[in-house]
Amino acid sequence: MSEDPGPLGPRQLNRLRVIEALYHHPATSRTELARRTGLSRATVSSLVDDLGRAGVVEEHAVPPEPRARNTGRPPVLLSLAPGAAFAVGLDFGHQHIRVAVCDLSGEVVADGWSTSEVDYAPVESLDLAKALVRKALSSSGITRDRLLGVGMGLAAPVNVATGELQADGILPGWHGIHPAAEMQARLGLPVRLENDANAGALGEKVFGAGRGTGEMIYVRLSAGIGAGLILDGRPYRGAAGVAGEIGHVLTVPDGLICRCGNRGCLETVASPVAVAALLERSTGRPVSLPRLLELVSQGDRGARRAVADAGEAVGRAISALVNLLNPELVVIGGDLAAAGAVLLDPLKQAVQRHSVAPAAAAVQVTAGALGDRAEVLGAAALILARSPRVLAQRVADQEAVT
Ligand SMILES: [Zn+2]
């Protein structure tokens, strides 16, 4: 793993541009690659030849999508070789830990999952994560020289500059712990920490519904409600890593007390826990999230009403973000997204109704494409983002030897 790859020469820098373009836009023709990089078609072809010989770029025999018109010979499409680099994604939920070893295309080559009381047992959770990563890596058979590091998502705001959690009231047991340093010491691999909603946003942006978009909001409806913002193509975290805490937007002024200490936050009315609590009150029986989703799919009127109202409340909160940020895409992920149209239709209507007309016209609201893997894939993408630089350096090193 080369942390500081050192300076690259002009040809190597052009190669880096080609690799970066293919990282963000896989399955690209040589002509398109020339347009994206601003290099000539001849230069691109020559660079691509180098990269092909080095095993970094591959040609596709068959275009991945059917073409709109039949205009003769299909163009040869190029992508980075998926196996040229790998990263580990780690997702710490409130009650689970998930691990995925991913290649450059986001394909999971090995994974693992375990329940854990993450909120109150940080040391046990970190130890468990270590065991899960070790097991996944050994079953993947990936050599260390291809492994770039570990990305880690955690359900609390993260100060990326200091590596500290802003965990007060959000993740009670983790106060004073530096999760990335702890994980790095356990694994002997570079580790980067990210808030879970930001990781989910990155996952959907790089590998899922948000591919190719520059202005995107990812909203995660799980035990907590969070948003990850992609602005101008990059994650936006704010001054202290707290940007996107949509779950703590005031929704009901005289509502219930929230775990953050305020009253009437969006989480108190629209998290899966809050929705399930509504049904428990009316039926007198505990309702788990799987049971809630089952009731919705069976057409239970109370369950559908509760989920629809939650969708509307989330949509109203999102409309404020739409007015402020003018995104092109809002991606809805997290556990409650599995409720489908029952949740999404009222959510979309609320976004349309409460956003200013041009912003409402510009925004598309959709369910995530990655489901409950968005966070773990995004955590891996945090590390894979370094791959263009690492690969350009690897090719330069190979050249220096020959
Ligand atoms: Zn709150």
Short mmCIF file of C-alpha atoms and ligand atoms in Angstrom, two decimals:
data_model
loop_
_atom_site.label_atom_id
_atom_site.label_comp_id
_atom_site.label_asym_id
_atom_site.label_seq_id
_atom_site.Cartn_x
_atom_site.Cartn_y
_atom_site.Cartn_z
CA MET A 1 0.00 0.00 0.00
CA SER A 2 1.61 3.28 -1.08
CA GLU A 3 0.34 6.16 1.10
CA ASP A 4 2.53 8.73 -0.62
CA PRO A 5 3.05 7.69 -4.22
CA GLY A 6 5.38 10.63 -4.97
CA PRO A 7 5.45 12.81 -8.07
CA LEU A 8 4.30 11.53 -11.45
CA GLY A 9 5.70 12.63 -14.82
CA PRO A 10 3.50 14.19 -17.58
CA ARG A 11 2.70 10.90 -19.31
CA GLN A 12 1.99 9.31 -15.93
CA LEU A 13 -0.30 12.20 -15.01
CA ASN A 14 -2.24 11.71 -18.26
CA ARG A 15 -2.49 8.03 -17.41
CA LEU A 16 -3.87 9.02 -14.00
CA ARG A 17 -6.54 11.12 -15.75
CA VAL A 18 -7.55 8.13 -17.86
CA ILE A 19 -7.69 5.85 -14.79
CA GLU A 20 -9.74 8.43 -12.85
CA ALA A 21 -12.19 8.82 -15.72
CA LEU A 22 -12.65 5.05 -15.92
CA TYR A 23 -13.06 4.80 -12.14
CA HIS A 24 -15.97 7.27 -12.22
CA HIS A 25 -17.38 6.18 -15.60
CA PRO A 26 -16.80 2.48 -16.25
CA ALA A 27 -17.66 1.00 -19.65
CA THR A 28 -16.48 4.04 -21.63
CA SER A 29 -15.37 4.08 -25.27
CA ARG A 30 -12.00 5.53 -26.34
CA THR A 31 -13.79 8.47 -27.98
CA GLU A 32 -15.77 9.21 -24.83
CA LEU A 33 -12.60 8.86 -22.76
CA ALA A 34 -10.88 11.45 -24.96
CA ARG A 35 -13.81 13.83 -24.40
CA ARG A 36 -13.81 13.31 -20.62
CA THR A 37 -10.05 13.73 -20.18
CA GLY A 38 -9.50 16.45 -22.79
CA LEU A 39 -6.74 14.32 -24.34
CA SER A 40 -6.51 13.48 -28.04
CA ARG A 41 -7.96 10.20 -29.31
CA ALA A 42 -4.42 9.05 -30.30
CA THR A 43 -2.99 9.85 -26.84
CA VAL A 44 -5.85 8.04 -25.16
CA SER A 45 -5.32 4.96 -27.33
CA SER A 46 -1.62 4.88 -26.54
CA LEU A 47 -2.21 5.31 -22.79
CA VAL A 48 -4.92 2.67 -22.80
CA ASP A 49 -2.49 0.26 -24.51
CA ASP A 50 0.02 0.82 -21.68
CA LEU A 51 -2.66 0.29 -19.07
CA GLY A 52 -3.94 -2.83 -20.80
CA ARG A 53 -0.46 -4.36 -20.83
CA ALA A 54 -0.09 -3.55 -17.11
CA GLY A 55 -3.36 -5.35 -16.36
CA VAL A 56 -5.10 -2.20 -15.12
CA VAL A 57 -7.63 -1.67 -17.95
CA GLU A 58 -9.83 -4.23 -19.70
CA GLU A 59 -11.89 -4.15 -22.88
CA HIS A 60 -15.51 -5.31 -22.91
CA ALA A 61 -16.47 -7.59 -25.77
CA VAL A 62 -20.19 -6.91 -25.20
CA PRO A 63 -21.71 -3.53 -24.22
CA PRO A 64 -23.39 -3.92 -20.80
CA GLU A 65 -26.58 -2.14 -21.93
CA PRO A 66 -28.57 -2.56 -25.16
CA ARG A 67 -27.96 0.40 -27.44
CA ALA A 68 -30.79 2.66 -28.51
CA ARG A 69 -30.10 2.46 -32.24
CA ASN A 70 -28.31 -0.08 -34.29
CA THR A 71 -25.53 1.91 -35.92
CA GLY A 72 -23.32 -0.94 -37.06
CA ARG A 73 -20.30 -2.16 -35.14
CA PRO A 74 -20.67 -1.56 -31.36
CA PRO A 75 -17.84 0.51 -29.82
CA VAL A 76 -15.26 -1.30 -27.72
CA LEU A 77 -15.82 -0.28 -24.11
CA LEU A 78 -13.11 0.08 -21.48
CA SER A 79 -13.19 -0.36 -17.70
CA LEU A 80 -10.63 -0.74 -14.96
CA ALA A 81 -9.79 -4.41 -14.37
CA PRO A 82 -11.97 -5.20 -11.33
CA GLY A 83 -9.27 -7.28 -9.67
CA ALA A 84 -6.55 -4.62 -9.94
CA ALA A 85 -7.34 -3.39 -6.41
CA PHE A 86 -9.57 -4.32 -3.49
CA ALA A 87 -10.86 -2.66 -0.33
CA VAL A 88 -12.66 -3.80 2.79
CA GLY A 89 -15.90 -2.10 3.83
CA LEU A 90 -17.05 -2.26 7.45
CA ASP A 91 -20.51 -1.08 8.52
CA PHE A 92 -21.28 -0.71 12.22
CA GLY A 93 -25.06 -0.40 12.64
CA HIS A 94 -26.71 0.06 16.03
CA GLN A 95 -27.13 -3.71 16.38
CA HIS A 96 -25.04 -5.33 13.67
CA ILE A 97 -21.64 -5.36 12.00
CA ARG A 98 -21.29 -6.07 8.31
CA VAL A 99 -18.09 -6.69 6.33
CA ALA A 100 -17.58 -6.81 2.57
CA VAL A 101 -14.40 -7.23 0.55
CA CYS A 102 -14.97 -5.41 -2.76
CA ASP A 103 -13.16 -5.17 -6.04
CA LEU A 104 -12.89 -1.97 -8.09
CA SER A 105 -16.31 -2.48 -9.67
CA GLY A 106 -18.05 -2.79 -6.29
CA GLU A 107 -18.47 -6.53 -6.69
CA VAL A 108 -18.40 -8.22 -3.28
CA VAL A 109 -15.87 -11.07 -3.35
CA ALA A 110 -16.29 -12.07 0.31
CA ASP A 111 -18.52 -10.87 3.12
CA GLY A 112 -19.65 -11.46 6.69
CA TRP A 113 -22.32 -10.30 9.14
CA SER A 114 -23.00 -10.58 12.83
CA THR A 115 -25.38 -9.08 15.38
CA SER A 116 -23.71 -6.98 18.05
CA GLU A 117 -24.81 -4.43 20.66
CA VAL A 118 -22.65 -1.82 18.96
CA ASP A 119 -23.99 1.23 20.85
CA TYR A 120 -22.95 0.13 24.32
CA ALA A 121 -20.08 -2.31 23.65
CA PRO A 122 -17.42 -0.61 21.50
CA VAL A 123 -14.46 -2.81 22.46
CA GLU A 124 -16.36 -6.07 21.91
CA SER A 125 -17.69 -4.68 18.61
CA LEU A 126 -14.22 -3.69 17.39
CA ASP A 127 -12.88 -7.15 18.32
CA LEU A 128 -15.78 -8.81 16.53
CA ALA A 129 -15.18 -6.64 13.46
CA LYS A 130 -11.53 -7.69 13.43
CA ALA A 131 -12.52 -11.37 13.42
CA LEU A 132 -15.07 -10.78 10.63
CA VAL A 133 -12.54 -8.90 8.47
CA ARG A 134 -9.84 -11.56 8.99
CA LYS A 135 -12.26 -14.32 8.01
CA ALA A 136 -13.55 -12.52 4.92
CA LEU A 137 -10.01 -11.69 3.76
CA SER A 138 -8.79 -15.24 4.17
CA SER A 139 -11.76 -16.67 2.27
CA SER A 140 -11.27 -14.10 -0.53
CA GLY A 141 -7.67 -15.21 -1.16
CA ILE A 142 -6.62 -11.62 -1.98
CA THR A 143 -2.94 -10.83 -1.61
CA ARG A 144 -1.91 -7.87 0.57
CA ASP A 145 -0.36 -5.96 -2.34
CA ARG A 146 -3.79 -5.68 -3.97
CA LEU A 147 -5.55 -4.56 -0.77
CA LEU A 148 -5.77 -0.78 -0.32
CA GLY A 149 -7.23 -0.63 3.17
CA VAL A 150 -10.41 -0.60 5.24
CA GLY A 151 -13.28 1.91 5.18
CA MET A 152 -15.46 1.99 8.26
CA GLY A 153 -18.97 3.42 8.64
CA LEU A 154 -20.38 4.18 12.08
CA ALA A 155 -23.78 5.54 13.15
CA ALA A 156 -22.54 8.84 14.58
CA PRO A 157 -21.25 12.13 13.16
CA VAL A 158 -17.53 11.85 12.48
CA ASN A 159 -15.01 14.67 12.57
CA VAL A 160 -12.85 13.57 9.64
CA ALA A 161 -10.03 15.96 10.65
CA THR A 162 -9.59 14.57 14.17
CA GLY A 163 -11.02 11.05 13.72
CA GLU A 164 -13.27 11.65 16.73
CA LEU A 165 -16.96 10.90 17.00
CA GLN A 166 -19.46 13.60 17.92
CA ALA A 167 -21.21 10.82 19.79
CA ASP A 168 -22.95 12.61 22.66
CA GLY A 169 -26.44 11.14 22.97
CA ILE A 170 -26.12 9.46 19.56
CA LEU A 171 -23.71 6.59 20.31
CA PRO A 172 -23.47 6.62 24.11
CA GLY A 173 -20.79 3.97 24.74
CA TRP A 174 -18.24 5.37 22.26
CA HIS A 175 -17.31 8.61 23.99
CA GLY A 176 -13.52 9.16 23.91
CA ILE A 177 -12.81 6.27 21.53
CA HIS A 178 -10.91 6.78 18.25
CA PRO A 179 -12.51 4.02 16.18
CA ALA A 180 -10.23 4.21 13.13
CA ALA A 181 -7.04 4.09 15.26
CA GLU A 182 -8.47 1.17 17.26
CA MET A 183 -9.37 -0.74 14.10
CA GLN A 184 -6.02 0.03 12.45
CA ALA A 185 -4.17 -1.33 15.50
CA ARG A 186 -6.24 -4.52 15.34
CA LEU A 187 -5.84 -5.13 11.60
CA GLY A 188 -2.48 -3.61 10.65
CA LEU A 189 -4.18 -1.98 7.64
CA PRO A 190 -4.95 1.69 6.93
CA VAL A 191 -8.47 2.50 8.18
CA ARG A 192 -10.69 5.48 7.33
CA LEU A 193 -13.79 6.33 9.34
CA GLU A 194 -16.99 7.84 8.00
CA ASN A 195 -20.52 8.51 9.25
CA ASP A 196 -22.81 5.70 8.06
CA ALA A 197 -25.21 7.92 6.10
CA ASN A 198 -22.25 9.58 4.35
CA ALA A 199 -20.93 6.09 3.56
CA GLY A 200 -24.35 5.10 2.18
CA ALA A 201 -24.40 8.23 0.02
CA LEU A 202 -20.97 7.39 -1.37
CA GLY A 203 -22.02 3.76 -2.00
CA GLU A 204 -25.08 4.81 -4.02
CA LYS A 205 -23.06 7.50 -5.82
CA VAL A 206 -20.18 5.25 -6.86
CA PHE A 207 -21.93 1.89 -7.36
CA GLY A 208 -25.71 2.43 -7.20
CA ALA A 209 -28.63 4.73 -8.08
CA GLY A 210 -26.50 7.90 -7.98
CA ARG A 211 -23.81 6.89 -10.47
CA GLY A 212 -22.81 9.91 -12.53
CA THR A 213 -24.74 12.48 -10.46
CA GLY A 214 -23.01 15.50 -8.95
CA GLU A 215 -25.73 16.83 -6.61
CA MET A 216 -27.33 14.12 -4.55
CA ILE A 217 -28.90 13.56 -1.14
CA TYR A 218 -29.01 10.09 0.38
CA VAL A 219 -31.50 9.62 3.22
CA ARG A 220 -31.13 6.59 5.43
CA LEU A 221 -34.28 5.48 7.27
CA SER A 222 -33.04 3.01 9.87
CA ALA A 223 -32.94 2.94 13.68
CA GLY A 224 -31.71 6.50 13.24
CA ILE A 225 -32.48 8.81 10.32
CA GLY A 226 -29.50 10.46 8.64
CA ALA A 227 -28.62 12.06 5.34
CA GLY A 228 -25.41 11.97 3.35
CA LEU A 229 -24.80 14.88 1.00
CA ILE A 230 -22.90 14.75 -2.27
CA LEU A 231 -22.29 18.28 -3.52
CA ASP A 232 -20.36 19.07 -6.68
CA GLY A 233 -19.55 15.35 -6.94
CA ARG A 234 -17.96 15.08 -3.49
CA PRO A 235 -19.15 14.16 0.01
CA TYR A 236 -20.02 17.27 2.04
CA ARG A 237 -19.46 16.90 5.79
CA GLY A 238 -19.67 20.43 7.20
CA ALA A 239 -17.37 22.17 9.69
CA ALA A 240 -17.48 19.42 12.33
CA GLY A 241 -18.73 16.40 10.36
CA VAL A 242 -22.32 16.92 11.46
CA ALA A 243 -23.84 17.99 8.10
CA GLY A 244 -26.91 16.00 7.06
CA GLU A 245 -28.41 15.30 10.50
CA ILE A 246 -31.89 15.43 9.02
CA GLY A 247 -33.19 13.06 11.72
CA HIS A 248 -32.96 15.90 14.23
CA VAL A 249 -34.83 18.51 12.22
CA LEU A 250 -37.79 19.87 14.22
CA THR A 251 -40.96 18.19 12.99
CA VAL A 252 -43.49 18.40 15.85
CA PRO A 253 -42.86 21.40 18.19
CA ASP A 254 -44.55 19.78 21.21
CA GLY A 255 -43.63 16.20 20.23
CA LEU A 256 -41.76 13.47 22.09
CA ILE A 257 -38.31 13.93 23.61
CA CYS A 258 -35.64 12.65 21.20
CA ARG A 259 -32.47 10.73 22.12
CA CYS A 260 -30.51 13.90 21.18
CA GLY A 261 -32.25 15.78 24.00
CA ASN A 262 -34.44 17.99 21.82
CA ARG A 263 -38.18 17.62 21.36
CA GLY A 264 -40.15 16.56 18.30
CA CYS A 265 -37.26 15.64 15.95
CA LEU A 266 -38.04 13.81 12.68
CA GLU A 267 -36.68 10.61 14.27
CA THR A 268 -39.40 10.70 16.94
CA VAL A 269 -42.12 10.41 14.28
CA ALA A 270 -40.57 8.69 11.25
CA SER A 271 -37.86 6.22 12.29
CA PRO A 272 -38.84 2.54 11.98
CA VAL A 273 -38.76 2.39 15.79
CA ALA A 274 -41.21 5.30 16.07
CA VAL A 275 -43.51 3.80 13.43
CA ALA A 276 -43.45 0.40 15.15
CA ALA A 277 -44.18 2.09 18.49
CA LEU A 278 -47.34 3.64 17.01
CA LEU A 279 -48.61 0.17 16.08
CA GLU A 280 -47.64 -1.30 19.43
CA ARG A 281 -49.79 1.35 21.07
CA SER A 282 -52.79 0.47 18.91
CA THR A 283 -52.42 -3.34 18.88
CA GLY A 284 -50.92 -3.87 22.36
CA ARG A 285 -48.26 -6.20 20.87
CA PRO A 286 -44.58 -5.55 20.14
CA VAL A 287 -43.92 -4.98 16.41
CA SER A 288 -40.42 -5.71 15.05
CA LEU A 289 -39.21 -4.12 11.82
CA PRO A 290 -39.59 -7.37 9.81
CA ARG A 291 -43.13 -7.70 11.23
CA LEU A 292 -43.88 -4.09 10.30
CA LEU A 293 -42.77 -4.71 6.70
CA GLU A 294 -44.80 -7.93 6.64
CA LEU A 295 -47.93 -6.09 7.83
CA VAL A 296 -47.39 -3.45 5.13
CA SER A 297 -47.08 -6.07 2.39
CA GLN A 298 -50.19 -7.86 3.70
CA GLY A 299 -52.15 -4.61 3.31
CA ASP A 300 -52.72 -3.96 7.02
CA ARG A 301 -54.46 -0.55 7.07
CA GLY A 302 -52.86 0.68 10.30
CA ALA A 303 -49.34 -0.31 9.25
CA ARG A 304 -49.72 1.26 5.80
CA ARG A 305 -51.12 4.45 7.30
CA ALA A 306 -48.26 4.69 9.81
CA VAL A 307 -45.59 4.13 7.13
CA ALA A 308 -47.27 6.56 4.71
CA ASP A 309 -47.41 9.28 7.37
CA ALA A 310 -43.73 8.68 8.15
CA GLY A 311 -43.00 9.01 4.41
CA GLU A 312 -44.84 12.33 4.29
CA ALA A 313 -42.94 13.65 7.33
CA VAL A 314 -39.61 12.62 5.79
CA GLY A 315 -40.63 14.19 2.46
CA ARG A 316 -41.42 17.51 4.18
CA ALA A 317 -37.98 17.52 5.84
CA ILE A 318 -36.32 16.62 2.52
CA SER A 319 -38.14 19.49 0.76
CA ALA A 320 -36.24 21.94 3.00
CA LEU A 321 -32.99 20.37 1.77
CA VAL A 322 -34.24 20.48 -1.83
CA ASN A 323 -34.93 24.22 -1.47
CA LEU A 324 -31.51 24.82 0.07
CA LEU A 325 -29.33 22.60 -2.12
CA ASN A 326 -31.21 22.04 -5.41
CA PRO A 327 -30.12 18.39 -5.80
CA GLU A 328 -30.77 16.42 -8.98
CA LEU A 329 -31.35 13.19 -7.07
CA VAL A 330 -32.66 12.08 -3.66
CA VAL A 331 -31.98 8.42 -2.86
CA ILE A 332 -33.99 6.76 -0.09
CA GLY A 333 -32.20 3.91 1.68
CA GLY A 334 -32.19 2.16 5.04
CA ASP A 335 -34.46 -0.50 6.51
CA LEU A 336 -37.75 1.34 6.01
CA ALA A 337 -37.09 1.81 2.26
CA ALA A 338 -38.09 -1.85 1.88
CA ALA A 339 -41.73 -0.73 2.42
CA GLY A 340 -41.63 0.44 -1.24
CA ALA A 341 -44.36 2.63 -2.75
CA VAL A 342 -46.34 2.80 0.52
CA LEU A 343 -43.48 4.91 1.88
CA LEU A 344 -42.11 6.46 -1.32
CA ASP A 345 -45.32 7.78 -2.92
CA PRO A 346 -46.34 10.09 -0.04
CA LEU A 347 -42.68 11.02 0.43
CA LYS A 348 -42.37 12.08 -3.23
CA GLN A 349 -45.67 13.98 -3.06
CA ALA A 350 -44.47 15.90 0.01
CA VAL A 351 -41.18 16.78 -1.70
CA GLN A 352 -43.08 18.07 -4.74
CA ARG A 353 -45.66 19.96 -2.67
CA HIS A 354 -43.24 21.72 -0.33
CA SER A 355 -40.28 22.48 -2.62
CA VAL A 356 -40.02 25.62 -4.72
CA ALA A 357 -41.18 24.81 -8.30
CA PRO A 358 -37.87 24.84 -10.25
CA ALA A 359 -36.11 22.77 -7.55
CA ALA A 360 -39.06 20.35 -7.44
CA ALA A 361 -38.92 20.01 -11.24
CA ALA A 362 -35.17 19.31 -11.18
CA VAL A 363 -35.18 16.62 -8.49
CA GLN A 364 -35.85 12.94 -8.89
CA VAL A 365 -36.64 10.84 -5.80
CA THR A 366 -35.85 7.13 -5.96
CA ALA A 367 -35.23 4.09 -3.79
CA GLY A 368 -31.59 3.07 -3.36
CA ALA A 369 -30.20 0.42 -5.72
CA LEU A 370 -27.93 -1.25 -3.14
CA GLY A 371 -30.42 -1.97 -0.33
CA ASP A 372 -28.79 -2.74 3.01
CA ARG A 373 -25.34 -2.96 1.38
CA ALA A 374 -25.13 0.76 0.51
CA GLU A 375 -23.21 1.62 3.69
CA VAL A 376 -20.69 -1.22 3.54
CA LEU A 377 -20.01 -0.64 -0.17
CA GLY A 378 -19.68 3.09 0.44
CA ALA A 379 -17.18 2.41 3.24
CA ALA A 380 -15.14 0.37 0.74
CA ALA A 381 -15.54 3.15 -1.87
CA LEU A 382 -13.96 5.58 0.61
CA ILE A 383 -10.77 3.55 0.22
CA LEU A 384 -11.19 2.66 -3.47
CA ALA A 385 -11.27 6.41 -4.22
CA ARG A 386 -7.48 6.24 -3.78
CA SER A 387 -7.16 3.50 -6.36
CA PRO A 388 -6.52 5.71 -9.44
CA ARG A 389 -3.43 7.23 -7.79
CA VAL A 390 -2.24 3.85 -6.51
CA LEU A 391 -2.74 2.18 -9.90
CA ALA A 392 -0.98 5.01 -11.79
CA GLN A 393 1.95 4.63 -9.40
CA ARG A 394 1.94 0.84 -9.79
CA VAL A 395 2.20 1.14 -13.59
CA ALA A 396 5.02 3.73 -13.21
CA ASP A 397 6.89 1.40 -10.83
CA GLN A 398 6.52 -1.52 -13.24
CA GLU A 399 7.92 0.65 -16.06
CA ALA A 400 10.88 1.69 -13.93
CA VAL A 401 11.78 -1.97 -13.38
CA THR A 402 11.59 -3.00 -17.06
ZN ZN B 1 -33.21 14.58 17.95
#
